[in-house]
Coordinates of C-alpha atoms and ligand atoms in Angstrom, one line a residue:
M1 CA 72.1 83.5 181.6
T2 CA 75.7 82.3 181.8
S3 CA 77.0 84.6 179.2
K4 CA 75.5 87.5 181.2
D5 CA 77.4 86.4 184.3
R6 CA 80.6 86.1 182.3
F7 CA 80.7 89.6 181.0
T8 CA 84.0 91.2 181.9
Y9 CA 84.0 94.9 182.7
Y10 CA 87.8 95.2 183.3
I11 CA 90.0 94.7 180.2
E12 CA 93.5 96.0 180.8
K13 CA 95.7 98.8 182.3
F14 CA 98.6 100.8 181.0
G15 CA 100.2 104.0 182.3
D16 CA 97.8 105.7 184.6
T17 CA 94.8 104.3 182.9
K18 CA 92.5 101.3 183.0
I19 CA 90.3 100.2 180.2
L20 CA 86.8 98.9 180.9
R21 CA 83.9 97.7 178.8
Y22 CA 80.3 98.7 179.0
K23 CA 77.4 96.5 178.1
L24 CA 74.4 97.1 176.0
E25 CA 71.7 96.2 178.5
N26 CA 68.4 95.1 177.1
F27 CA 69.5 95.9 173.5
D28 CA 67.7 92.7 172.3
Q29 CA 64.4 94.3 173.4
L30 CA 64.6 97.0 170.8
S31 CA 63.0 96.4 167.4
L32 CA 65.1 95.7 164.3
K33 CA 64.4 99.1 162.9
Q34 CA 65.5 100.7 166.2
K35 CA 68.7 98.7 166.1
E36 CA 69.3 99.7 162.5
Y37 CA 68.8 103.3 163.5
I38 CA 71.4 102.9 166.3
Y39 CA 73.8 101.2 163.9
Y40 CA 73.7 104.1 161.4
L41 CA 74.1 106.7 164.1
S42 CA 76.9 104.7 165.5
E43 CA 78.8 104.7 162.2
A44 CA 78.3 108.5 162.0
S45 CA 79.7 108.7 165.5
L46 CA 82.9 106.8 164.5
C47 CA 83.5 108.9 161.4
G48 CA 84.4 112.1 163.3
R49 CA 87.3 110.5 165.2
D50 CA 90.1 112.2 163.2
I51 CA 88.5 115.6 163.6
L52 CA 89.1 115.5 167.3
W53 CA 92.7 114.3 166.8
D54 CA 93.4 117.3 164.6
Q55 CA 91.7 119.7 166.9
N56 CA 93.8 118.5 169.8
G57 CA 97.0 119.3 168.0
S58 CA 98.0 119.8 164.4
E59 CA 100.6 117.0 164.4
N60 CA 98.5 114.4 166.2
L61 CA 97.3 112.5 163.1
T62 CA 100.8 112.3 161.6
L63 CA 102.1 111.0 164.8
R64 CA 99.4 108.4 165.2
K65 CA 99.7 107.2 161.6
T66 CA 103.5 106.9 161.9
M67 CA 103.3 105.0 165.2
E68 CA 100.5 102.7 163.8
E69 CA 102.6 102.0 160.8
I70 CA 105.4 100.8 163.1
Y71 CA 102.9 98.9 165.4
S72 CA 101.1 97.1 162.5
Q73 CA 104.4 95.5 161.4
G74 CA 104.9 93.8 164.7
K75 CA 108.0 93.6 166.8
H76 CA 111.2 93.8 164.7
K77 CA 113.9 91.2 165.5
D78 CA 116.5 94.0 165.9
I79 CA 114.8 95.9 168.7
S80 CA 114.7 94.9 172.3
S81 CA 111.5 93.7 174.0
E82 CA 111.9 96.5 176.4
L83 CA 111.8 99.1 173.7
W84 CA 108.8 97.4 172.0
E85 CA 107.0 97.4 175.3
Q86 CA 107.8 101.1 175.9
F87 CA 106.7 101.9 172.4
T88 CA 103.3 100.1 172.5
T89 CA 102.5 101.6 176.0
F90 CA 103.3 105.0 174.7
L91 CA 101.1 104.4 171.6
K92 CA 98.2 103.2 173.9
R93 CA 98.5 106.4 176.0
I94 CA 98.4 108.5 172.8
W95 CA 95.4 106.5 171.5
F96 CA 93.6 107.0 174.8
A97 CA 94.2 110.8 174.9
N98 CA 93.4 111.3 171.2
G99 CA 96.7 112.9 170.8
I100 CA 100.0 113.6 172.5
H101 CA 98.6 115.5 175.5
H102 CA 97.1 113.8 178.5
H103 CA 93.4 113.8 178.2
Y104 CA 92.9 115.2 181.7
S105 CA 96.0 117.1 182.8
M106 CA 96.5 118.4 179.3
D107 CA 100.3 118.0 179.7
K108 CA 102.4 116.6 176.9
F109 CA 103.4 113.0 177.5
K110 CA 107.0 112.3 178.3
V111 CA 108.4 109.9 175.7
P112 CA 109.5 106.7 177.5
F113 CA 112.4 106.0 175.1
K114 CA 115.4 107.9 173.8
E115 CA 115.7 110.0 170.7
E116 CA 118.1 107.5 169.1
D117 CA 115.5 104.7 169.7
W118 CA 112.9 106.7 167.8
D119 CA 115.4 107.2 164.9
Q120 CA 116.1 103.5 165.0
L121 CA 112.4 102.6 164.9
C122 CA 111.8 105.0 162.0
Q123 CA 114.7 103.4 160.1
L124 CA 113.9 99.8 160.8
Y125 CA 110.3 100.2 159.9
S126 CA 111.1 102.2 156.7
I127 CA 109.1 105.3 157.8
K128 CA 109.0 107.8 155.0
L129 CA 108.1 111.4 156.0
E130 CA 109.0 114.7 154.4
E131 CA 112.0 116.2 156.1
T132 CA 110.1 119.1 157.6
V133 CA 107.4 116.8 158.9
A134 CA 110.0 114.4 160.4
K135 CA 111.7 117.3 162.1
E136 CA 108.5 118.7 163.5
L137 CA 107.5 115.3 164.9
H138 CA 111.0 114.9 166.4
K139 CA 110.7 118.3 168.1
L140 CA 107.2 117.5 169.4
L141 CA 108.4 114.2 170.9
F142 CA 111.7 115.3 172.4
D143 CA 111.6 119.0 173.1
S144 CA 109.8 118.9 176.4
E145 CA 109.1 122.7 176.4
Y146 CA 107.6 122.7 172.9
K147 CA 103.8 122.6 172.8
N148 CA 103.8 121.2 176.3
K149 CA 100.3 122.1 177.3
R150 CA 97.2 121.4 175.2
V151 CA 95.1 124.1 177.0
S152 CA 96.8 126.7 179.1
L153 CA 94.7 128.2 181.8
D154 CA 97.6 130.2 183.3
S155 CA 96.1 133.7 183.1
T156 CA 99.4 135.4 183.6
Q157 CA 100.4 134.4 180.1
D158 CA 98.8 134.7 176.7
L159 CA 96.4 131.8 176.8
L160 CA 96.5 131.0 173.1
T161 CA 100.2 131.2 172.5
Y162 CA 100.8 128.7 175.4
S163 CA 98.0 126.3 174.3
A164 CA 99.1 123.6 171.9
N165 CA 95.6 122.8 170.5
N166 CA 94.8 123.5 166.9
Y167 CA 91.9 125.9 167.4
Y168 CA 94.1 128.9 166.7
Q169 CA 97.0 129.3 164.5
G170 CA 99.4 132.3 164.7
V171 CA 96.8 134.3 166.7
T172 CA 97.4 135.8 170.1
Q173 CA 94.7 136.0 172.8
A174 CA 94.4 139.8 172.3
E175 CA 93.9 139.3 168.5
A176 CA 91.3 136.6 169.0
E177 CA 89.4 138.6 171.6
A178 CA 89.4 141.7 169.4
F179 CA 88.2 139.6 166.4
Y180 CA 85.2 138.2 168.3
E181 CA 84.4 141.5 170.1
Q182 CA 84.1 143.1 166.6
K183 CA 81.8 140.3 165.6
A184 CA 79.7 140.7 168.7
K185 CA 79.3 144.4 167.9
E186 CA 78.2 143.7 164.4
E187 CA 75.8 140.9 165.4
K188 CA 74.5 142.6 168.6
T189 CA 73.3 139.3 170.0
N190 CA 74.5 136.3 171.9
Q191 CA 73.2 133.9 169.3
P192 CA 74.6 131.9 167.6
S193 CA 77.6 130.7 169.6
R194 CA 80.3 132.7 167.9
G195 CA 83.4 130.8 166.7
L196 CA 82.1 127.5 167.8
N197 CA 82.9 125.6 164.6
T198 CA 85.9 127.3 163.2
Q199 CA 89.6 127.5 163.5
L200 CA 90.9 131.1 163.8
V201 CA 94.1 131.7 161.7
K202 CA 96.3 134.6 160.6
N203 CA 96.5 134.3 156.8
S204 CA 99.6 135.1 154.7
K205 CA 98.6 138.8 154.6
G206 CA 98.5 139.0 158.4
I207 CA 94.7 139.1 158.5
V208 CA 92.9 137.1 161.1
E209 CA 90.1 134.9 159.6
E210 CA 88.0 131.9 160.4
R211 CA 88.2 128.5 158.7
T212 CA 84.9 126.8 159.1
W213 CA 84.4 123.1 159.7
H214 CA 81.9 121.9 157.2
L215 CA 81.4 120.0 153.9
N216 CA 83.8 121.4 151.4
G217 CA 85.6 123.3 154.1
M218 CA 88.0 122.2 156.8
Y219 CA 87.5 118.5 157.8
H220 CA 85.6 118.0 154.6
E221 CA 86.2 114.3 154.2
A222 CA 85.2 113.3 157.7
I223 CA 82.1 115.4 157.6
K224 CA 81.2 113.9 154.2
N225 CA 81.2 110.5 155.8
I226 CA 79.3 111.6 158.9
I227 CA 76.6 113.0 156.6
H228 CA 76.5 109.7 154.6
W229 CA 75.5 107.8 157.7
L230 CA 73.2 110.4 159.0
E231 CA 71.3 110.2 155.7
K232 CA 70.8 106.5 156.3
A233 CA 69.8 107.1 159.9
K234 CA 67.2 109.6 158.7
A235 CA 65.4 107.0 156.7
V236 CA 64.8 104.7 159.7
C237 CA 64.3 107.0 162.6
E238 CA 61.5 106.6 165.1
N239 CA 59.4 109.7 164.5
P240 CA 59.1 112.7 162.2
K241 CA 60.7 115.0 164.8
Q242 CA 63.9 113.0 164.7
E243 CA 63.8 113.1 160.9
E244 CA 63.5 116.9 161.1
C245 CA 66.4 117.1 163.5
I246 CA 68.7 114.9 161.4
A247 CA 67.8 116.9 158.3
L248 CA 68.8 120.1 160.1
L249 CA 72.0 118.6 161.4
I250 CA 72.9 117.5 157.9
S251 CA 72.2 121.0 156.6
Y252 CA 74.4 122.5 159.3
Y253 CA 77.3 120.1 158.4
Q254 CA 76.8 121.1 154.7
T255 CA 76.9 124.9 155.3
G256 CA 78.6 125.4 158.7
D257 CA 75.9 127.9 159.4
L258 CA 75.5 128.2 163.2
H259 CA 72.0 129.5 162.9
T260 CA 71.1 126.1 161.5
F261 CA 72.8 124.4 164.4
D262 CA 70.7 126.5 166.8
Q263 CA 67.6 125.4 164.9
F264 CA 68.7 121.8 165.2
N265 CA 69.2 122.2 168.9
I266 CA 65.8 123.8 169.4
E267 CA 64.1 120.9 167.6
W268 CA 66.3 118.4 169.3
V269 CA 65.3 119.7 172.7
K270 CA 61.7 119.1 171.8
E271 CA 62.2 115.5 170.6
L272 CA 61.3 113.5 173.7
S273 CA 59.1 110.7 172.5
G274 CA 61.8 108.5 170.9
E275 CA 63.6 105.8 172.7
I276 CA 66.8 106.5 170.8
D277 CA 68.7 109.7 170.9
F278 CA 72.2 111.0 169.9
I279 CA 74.7 113.7 170.1
N280 CA 76.8 114.4 167.1
G281 CA 78.7 117.6 166.5
F282 CA 81.0 120.4 167.8
I283 CA 79.7 120.5 171.3
E284 CA 82.0 121.1 174.4
V285 CA 84.4 124.0 174.8
Y286 CA 86.7 122.7 177.6
G287 CA 89.5 122.2 175.0
D288 CA 89.7 125.9 174.3
A289 CA 91.2 128.3 176.8
L290 CA 88.8 131.0 175.7
G291 CA 85.8 128.6 175.9
M292 CA 84.6 129.3 172.3
K293 CA 85.8 126.5 170.1
A294 CA 84.0 123.1 170.4
S295 CA 85.6 119.7 170.1
W296 CA 83.8 117.1 168.0
E297 CA 82.0 114.4 169.9
S298 CA 79.2 111.9 169.6
V299 CA 77.1 109.6 171.7
V300 CA 74.4 107.1 170.6
Q301 CA 72.0 106.1 173.3
Y302 CA 68.7 104.4 174.2
T303 CA 66.5 104.8 177.2
D304 CA 66.8 102.7 180.4
H305 CA 63.1 102.7 181.3
E306 CA 63.3 101.5 184.8
A307 CA 65.9 104.0 185.9
T308 CA 64.3 106.8 184.0
K309 CA 61.4 106.9 186.5
R310 CA 64.0 108.4 188.9
T311 CA 64.8 111.4 186.6
Q312 CA 61.2 111.8 185.5
I313 CA 60.3 112.6 189.1
I314 CA 63.1 115.1 189.2
S315 CA 62.2 116.9 186.0
E316 CA 58.5 117.0 186.9
N317 CA 59.5 118.9 190.0
A318 CA 62.0 121.1 188.3
Q319 CA 60.1 124.3 189.1
W320 CA 59.9 123.4 192.8
F321 CA 63.6 123.0 192.9
E322 CA 64.2 126.3 191.1
D323 CA 61.8 128.2 193.4
N324 CA 63.2 126.8 196.6
S325 CA 66.9 127.1 195.8
P326 CA 68.9 129.5 198.0
T327 CA 69.8 131.8 195.1
E328 CA 68.5 135.4 194.8
A329 CA 65.0 135.8 193.3
K330 CA 66.3 137.9 190.4
H331 CA 68.7 135.1 189.4
K332 CA 66.1 132.4 189.2
K333 CA 64.2 131.2 186.2
A334 CA 60.6 132.4 186.6
E335 CA 59.5 129.5 184.5
V336 CA 61.7 126.4 184.1
K337 CA 61.2 125.2 180.6
G338 CA 61.5 121.7 179.3
V339 CA 64.1 120.2 181.6
S340 CA 63.9 116.7 180.4
A341 CA 66.0 114.0 182.0
K342 CA 66.5 110.4 181.1
V343 CA 68.6 107.6 182.3
I344 CA 70.1 106.0 179.3
N345 CA 72.5 103.3 178.1
V346 CA 75.1 104.3 175.5
A347 CA 75.4 102.1 172.5
M348 CA 78.4 104.0 170.9
L349 CA 80.8 106.6 172.0
G350 CA 82.9 108.8 169.6
G351 CA 85.2 111.8 169.5
D352 CA 85.6 113.6 172.7
C353 CA 83.4 111.1 174.6
Y354 CA 85.8 108.2 173.9
P355 CA 87.6 106.4 175.4
A356 CA 87.3 108.7 178.4
T357 CA 83.6 109.0 178.9
P358 CA 81.2 111.3 180.7
I359 CA 78.7 109.8 183.1
G360 CA 76.1 112.5 182.5
I361 CA 75.5 115.1 179.8
N362 CA 73.3 118.1 179.6
L363 CA 72.8 119.9 176.3
P364 CA 72.5 122.2 174.4
N365 CA 75.1 124.6 175.7
A366 CA 73.8 127.7 174.1
E367 CA 72.5 129.7 177.1
W368 CA 69.7 131.5 175.1
I369 CA 68.3 128.2 173.9
R370 CA 68.4 126.7 177.4
E371 CA 66.4 129.7 178.7
A372 CA 63.9 129.8 175.9
Y373 CA 63.4 126.1 175.2
G374 CA 65.1 124.1 178.0
S375 CA 67.6 121.3 177.8
K376 CA 67.9 117.6 177.7
S377 CA 69.9 115.8 180.3
V378 CA 71.0 112.2 180.6
T379 CA 72.7 110.0 183.2
I380 CA 74.5 107.1 181.6
E381 CA 73.6 104.0 183.5
N382 CA 75.6 101.4 181.8
I383 CA 78.8 103.5 182.2
T384 CA 78.2 104.1 185.9
A385 CA 77.3 100.5 186.5
A386 CA 80.5 99.4 184.8
Y387 CA 82.6 101.7 187.0
D388 CA 80.8 100.5 190.1
K389 CA 81.3 96.8 189.2
A390 CA 85.0 97.3 188.3
S391 CA 85.8 99.2 191.5
K392 CA 84.4 96.7 194.0
G393 CA 87.0 95.4 196.3
S394 CA 89.8 97.7 195.1
G395 CA 90.6 98.9 198.7
F396 CA 90.3 102.5 197.7
L397 CA 87.3 103.3 199.9
A398 CA 88.8 101.5 202.9
E399 CA 92.0 103.6 202.6
F400 CA 90.4 107.0 202.5
A401 CA 87.1 106.7 204.3
Y402 CA 87.4 108.0 207.9
D403 CA 85.9 105.1 209.7
E404 CA 83.9 101.8 209.2
Q405 CA 80.6 103.6 209.5
E406 CA 81.4 105.9 206.6
E407 CA 82.7 102.9 204.6
A408 CA 79.6 100.8 205.3
R409 CA 77.3 103.6 204.4
A410 CA 79.1 104.2 201.1
E411 CA 78.9 100.5 200.3
L412 CA 75.1 100.7 200.8
Y413 CA 74.2 104.0 199.3
G414 CA 77.2 105.2 197.4
Y415 CA 76.0 104.1 194.0
L416 CA 72.5 105.6 194.4
G417 CA 74.0 108.8 195.9
S418 CA 76.4 109.4 193.1
N419 CA 73.9 108.6 190.3
L420 CA 71.4 110.9 191.9
H421 CA 74.1 113.6 192.2
T422 CA 74.6 113.2 188.4
D423 CA 70.9 113.4 187.8
L424 CA 70.6 116.6 189.8
H425 CA 73.7 118.1 188.4
E426 CA 72.8 117.6 184.8
C427 CA 69.1 117.9 184.7
L428 CA 68.6 120.7 187.3
G429 CA 72.0 122.2 188.1
H430 CA 73.1 123.3 184.6
G431 CA 69.6 124.2 183.6
S432 CA 68.9 126.4 186.6
G433 CA 69.2 130.1 187.1
K434 CA 69.2 133.0 184.6
M435 CA 71.5 135.6 183.3
L436 CA 70.7 139.3 183.9
E437 CA 70.0 141.3 180.8
G438 CA 72.9 142.5 178.8
V439 CA 75.5 140.2 180.5
P440 CA 77.6 138.6 177.8
V441 CA 77.7 134.8 177.9
D442 CA 81.5 134.7 177.8
A443 CA 82.0 137.3 180.6
L444 CA 83.7 134.8 182.9
K445 CA 86.3 133.8 180.2
N446 CA 88.8 131.2 181.4
Y447 CA 86.9 130.8 184.7
H448 CA 83.6 130.0 183.0
S449 CA 83.9 126.2 182.9
T450 CA 85.0 125.8 186.5
L451 CA 82.3 128.1 187.9
E452 CA 79.6 126.5 185.7
E453 CA 80.5 123.0 187.0
A454 CA 80.6 124.4 190.6
R455 CA 77.1 125.8 190.1
A456 CA 75.7 122.5 188.9
D457 CA 77.5 120.5 191.6
L458 CA 76.3 122.9 194.3
F459 CA 72.8 122.6 193.2
A460 CA 73.0 118.8 193.4
L461 CA 74.7 118.9 196.8
Y462 CA 72.2 121.3 198.2
Y463 CA 69.3 119.1 197.3
I464 CA 70.6 115.7 197.9
M465 CA 70.2 116.3 201.6
D466 CA 66.7 117.7 201.2
P467 CA 63.8 115.8 202.9
K468 CA 61.9 116.5 199.7
L469 CA 63.9 113.7 198.0
V470 CA 62.6 111.3 200.6
D471 CA 59.0 112.6 200.1
L472 CA 59.4 112.1 196.3
G473 CA 60.5 108.5 196.9
L474 CA 63.9 109.1 195.3
I475 CA 65.9 108.1 198.4
P476 CA 65.0 105.8 201.3
S477 CA 66.5 108.2 203.8
L478 CA 68.9 111.1 204.2
E479 CA 71.7 108.6 204.7
V480 CA 72.1 108.7 200.9
G481 CA 72.7 112.4 201.1
K482 CA 75.2 111.9 203.9
T483 CA 77.2 109.4 202.0
E484 CA 77.3 111.7 199.0
Y485 CA 78.6 114.5 201.3
D486 CA 81.3 112.2 202.7
G487 CA 82.3 111.2 199.2
Y488 CA 82.3 114.7 197.8
I489 CA 84.5 116.1 200.6
R490 CA 86.8 113.1 200.5
N491 CA 87.2 113.5 196.8
G492 CA 87.5 117.2 196.7
L493 CA 90.1 117.4 199.5
L494 CA 91.9 114.1 199.2
T495 CA 91.3 111.4 196.6
Q496 CA 91.1 113.4 193.4
L497 CA 94.7 114.5 194.0
V498 CA 95.8 111.0 193.0
R499 CA 95.4 112.2 189.4
I500 CA 97.8 115.0 189.7
E501 CA 101.6 114.9 189.6
L502 CA 103.3 116.1 192.8
G503 CA 104.1 119.9 192.6
K504 CA 101.5 120.6 189.9
D505 CA 98.4 122.8 190.2
L506 CA 94.9 121.8 189.4
E507 CA 93.9 122.7 185.8
E508 CA 90.9 120.7 184.7
S509 CA 87.6 122.4 185.3
H510 CA 85.7 119.6 187.0
M511 CA 88.6 119.0 189.4
R512 CA 89.0 122.7 190.1
N513 CA 85.4 122.9 190.8
R514 CA 85.4 120.1 193.3
Q515 CA 88.3 121.5 195.3
L516 CA 86.8 125.0 195.1
I517 CA 83.6 123.7 196.8
A518 CA 85.2 121.3 199.3
K519 CA 87.9 123.8 200.4
W520 CA 85.5 126.7 200.6
V521 CA 83.1 124.9 202.9
F522 CA 85.9 123.4 204.9
E523 CA 87.3 126.8 205.6
K524 CA 84.0 128.5 206.2
G525 CA 83.0 125.8 208.7
T526 CA 86.2 125.8 210.7
S527 CA 84.9 127.9 213.6
E528 CA 82.0 125.5 214.1
N529 CA 84.0 122.4 213.3
I530 CA 81.6 121.4 210.6
I531 CA 84.2 119.4 208.8
E532 CA 87.1 118.1 210.8
K533 CA 90.6 117.2 209.6
V534 CA 91.8 114.2 211.6
V535 CA 95.2 112.6 211.4
K536 CA 95.4 109.0 212.7
N537 CA 98.4 106.7 212.2
D538 CA 100.0 109.4 210.1
K539 CA 97.1 109.4 207.7
T540 CA 94.9 112.4 207.0
Y541 CA 91.1 112.1 206.9
F542 CA 88.2 114.6 206.7
T543 CA 85.1 113.8 208.6
I544 CA 81.9 115.7 208.7
N545 CA 80.5 116.6 212.1
D546 CA 77.4 118.5 211.1
Y547 CA 75.6 117.5 207.8
T548 CA 72.8 120.1 208.2
K549 CA 75.2 123.0 208.6
L550 CA 77.3 121.7 205.7
R551 CA 74.2 121.8 203.6
D552 CA 73.7 125.5 204.5
L553 CA 77.2 126.2 203.4
F554 CA 76.6 124.6 200.1
G555 CA 73.5 126.7 199.8
E556 CA 75.5 129.9 200.6
L557 CA 78.1 129.2 198.0
L558 CA 75.5 128.3 195.4
K559 CA 73.9 131.6 195.9
E560 CA 77.2 133.4 195.4
V561 CA 78.3 131.4 192.3
Q562 CA 74.9 131.9 190.7
R563 CA 75.2 135.6 191.4
I564 CA 78.7 135.6 189.7
K565 CA 77.2 133.9 186.7
S566 CA 74.1 135.9 186.4
E567 CA 75.9 139.2 186.7
G568 CA 79.0 138.1 184.8
D569 CA 81.2 139.2 187.8
Y570 CA 84.6 138.2 186.4
N571 CA 86.7 139.5 189.3
A572 CA 84.7 137.7 192.0
G573 CA 84.8 134.5 189.9
K574 CA 88.5 134.8 189.4
E575 CA 89.1 135.4 193.1
L576 CA 87.1 132.4 194.1
V577 CA 88.8 130.1 191.6
E578 CA 92.3 131.3 192.3
T579 CA 91.9 131.2 196.1
Y580 CA 90.3 127.8 196.4
A581 CA 90.6 125.8 193.2
V582 CA 94.1 125.9 191.9
K583 CA 96.8 125.4 194.5
I584 CA 97.4 122.0 196.3
D585 CA 98.8 121.5 199.8
L586 CA 102.1 119.9 198.9
N587 CA 102.5 117.7 202.1
L588 CA 99.0 116.4 201.9
H589 CA 99.4 115.7 198.2
Q590 CA 102.5 113.7 198.8
E591 CA 100.8 111.7 201.5
V592 CA 97.8 110.9 199.3
L593 CA 100.0 109.8 196.4
E594 CA 102.0 107.4 198.7
R595 CA 98.8 105.9 200.1
Y596 CA 97.3 105.5 196.7
K597 CA 100.4 104.0 195.1
K598 CA 100.2 101.0 197.5
L599 CA 96.7 100.2 196.1
E600 CA 98.0 99.9 192.6
I601 CA 94.8 101.3 190.9
P602 CA 95.1 103.5 187.8
P603 CA 93.5 106.8 188.5
Y604 CA 91.9 107.1 185.1
A605 CA 89.5 104.9 183.2
G606 CA 88.0 104.7 179.8
F607 CA 85.8 102.4 177.8
L608 CA 85.9 100.2 174.8
N609 CA 82.9 100.3 172.4
P610 CA 81.0 97.2 171.5
K611 CA 81.3 96.2 167.8
L612 CA 78.0 96.4 165.9
T613 CA 77.7 94.3 162.8
P614 CA 74.7 94.2 160.5
E615 CA 73.8 90.7 159.4
L616 CA 72.5 90.8 155.9
E617 CA 70.2 88.7 153.8
G618 CA 70.8 90.0 150.3
T619 CA 71.0 93.7 150.9
E620 CA 68.5 93.7 153.7
I621 CA 69.6 94.0 157.3
K622 CA 68.2 91.0 159.3
E623 CA 69.9 91.7 162.6
I624 CA 72.4 93.9 164.3
K625 CA 74.9 91.8 166.1
V626 CA 76.7 93.1 169.2
T627 CA 80.1 91.6 170.1
Y628 CA 82.6 92.5 172.7
D629 CA 85.7 90.6 171.7
E630 CA 88.2 93.4 171.0
D631 CA 91.0 94.6 173.2
F632 CA 92.1 98.2 173.3
A633 CA 94.7 98.0 170.6
S634 CA 92.6 96.0 168.2
Q635 CA 89.7 98.4 168.5
M636 CA 92.0 101.4 167.9
M637 CA 93.6 99.7 164.9
R638 CA 90.2 98.9 163.4
Y639 CA 89.1 102.4 163.8
S640 CA 92.2 103.8 162.3
N641 CA 91.7 101.3 159.4
D642 CA 88.0 101.9 158.8
Y643 CA 87.5 105.5 159.8
S644 CA 90.6 107.5 158.9
F645 CA 89.4 110.3 156.8
L646 CA 91.8 113.1 157.4
Ligands
ZN701 ZN1 78.5 119.5 184.4

């Protein structure tokens, strides 16, 4: 009882980031075999860490290892405490971002100390690097123009040349597009997801070719270890379907064959009876400007039974939601298949899900599998609960909410509203709608991610104010929907700007999506004063005057965004994103940053994992012990020590 009360969610802050901790709720109610299954999957999810670091930039691993070498020796007597402090904060920021580019803005970090300080550190700590490597690191650290953006979405320039990630080497955007267009012609189908698990390079003869990520290929050593733990997990899984899934995943890692990955996904979507589930592989494409190459990530999870009742109701009614959505009939799914939704607790996060963590996930991403077999979606309860508990009393809401009524309503219904939004976004939004025949899945190119997120958000927003949700017993009243609308508009037009440096554009897909929606409905509703911009005491607020009409506007935009996706209307998608989602009002931005600064809250957060330790009797596992005693640096150093394979 007391240990429960004493659980600390907030750990520390540095730079623009705070570190929280999530808790494995009800873990002790799982059987020993289930815990063992979780343990093996968790080991597999930590083994891919280095893959992501390398994907994010070709020098990231060298940089990390060099800095960790310095860090592990402790503060040297000949350097100032100030420099040591700057150095360790910088290292923490790099750890957090899995590389030298900010995890969200994708901008390269500015080194907080001077070139000569770096040279001094390298000398005092006897850092030995080959000369070319040392030069390259130096350039990366101190030439601010060099590799300054992990993913460039500036469509006026060559997207690949200006992206510093390691998905393409020496290949221009035109060459990459030509390479995959040729492949598309040969394969005449949208399956499998072309280029998902490869690096595209120009070889010494000037020929463009793929290097595949698989056993005996690129990232061999990390993948070998992932397979090792998956094999162990396979022996203790909960049911034969899970066993089949893991066998397919292992086979995919062995061969790199994307058809096998599709097979895995198809079987994985069908596996619903187990309490434990996982993600492990090359999954999301946000890190690639062309939206093809997937970053490595992993999640290990178990069901939260009580909260899952909520998503079960939603998925049981999936067809009703699809039929009644404001989209055109020809863009709807005639038969919604297998949208399953669970509320889960995570037990381990790895790769691109760590330390910055999603709060909901819907997979698989392959459009044809979603249409034919459905998808699985989760809302992560122990992450959202940790956010909620850590944010209480920060003063953030009071600063940006229009009045006390809005604030009080958010205190009452905000948590339910945003969790329900995530449920609807993941389990219905992404899974809704269909593509018209012959429309290529990559038709929207660099606008794809933003528009896809907008589609899912709009679906959630449209339905969160629907009386049907009250009928279904999901919300006590439409007040929940109202508070979600308040929060969405407030975030899309004001508060999310705290994450952006003054003078910069919005780049990240989810942020672009939120501003796109909020700005579009604000402008469309101007003549009827649906959303009002109010300035009181020199502070800007947005307040909603008509929730019903706002809902209609969300519906109207949903219809258009679905049409753009279904028809692959690149130009209309581009117009929408460039008009509403990219530029920020400079004066408003400055005001928001000043108001936010006074609150002293870091705008980003991420999570520490628990430590899982098997307790042995002889060679037999008797218990899986869960401990939470690490701080950020010690967890990072342990991972670098135990899971460095590349
Ligand atoms: Zn989404």
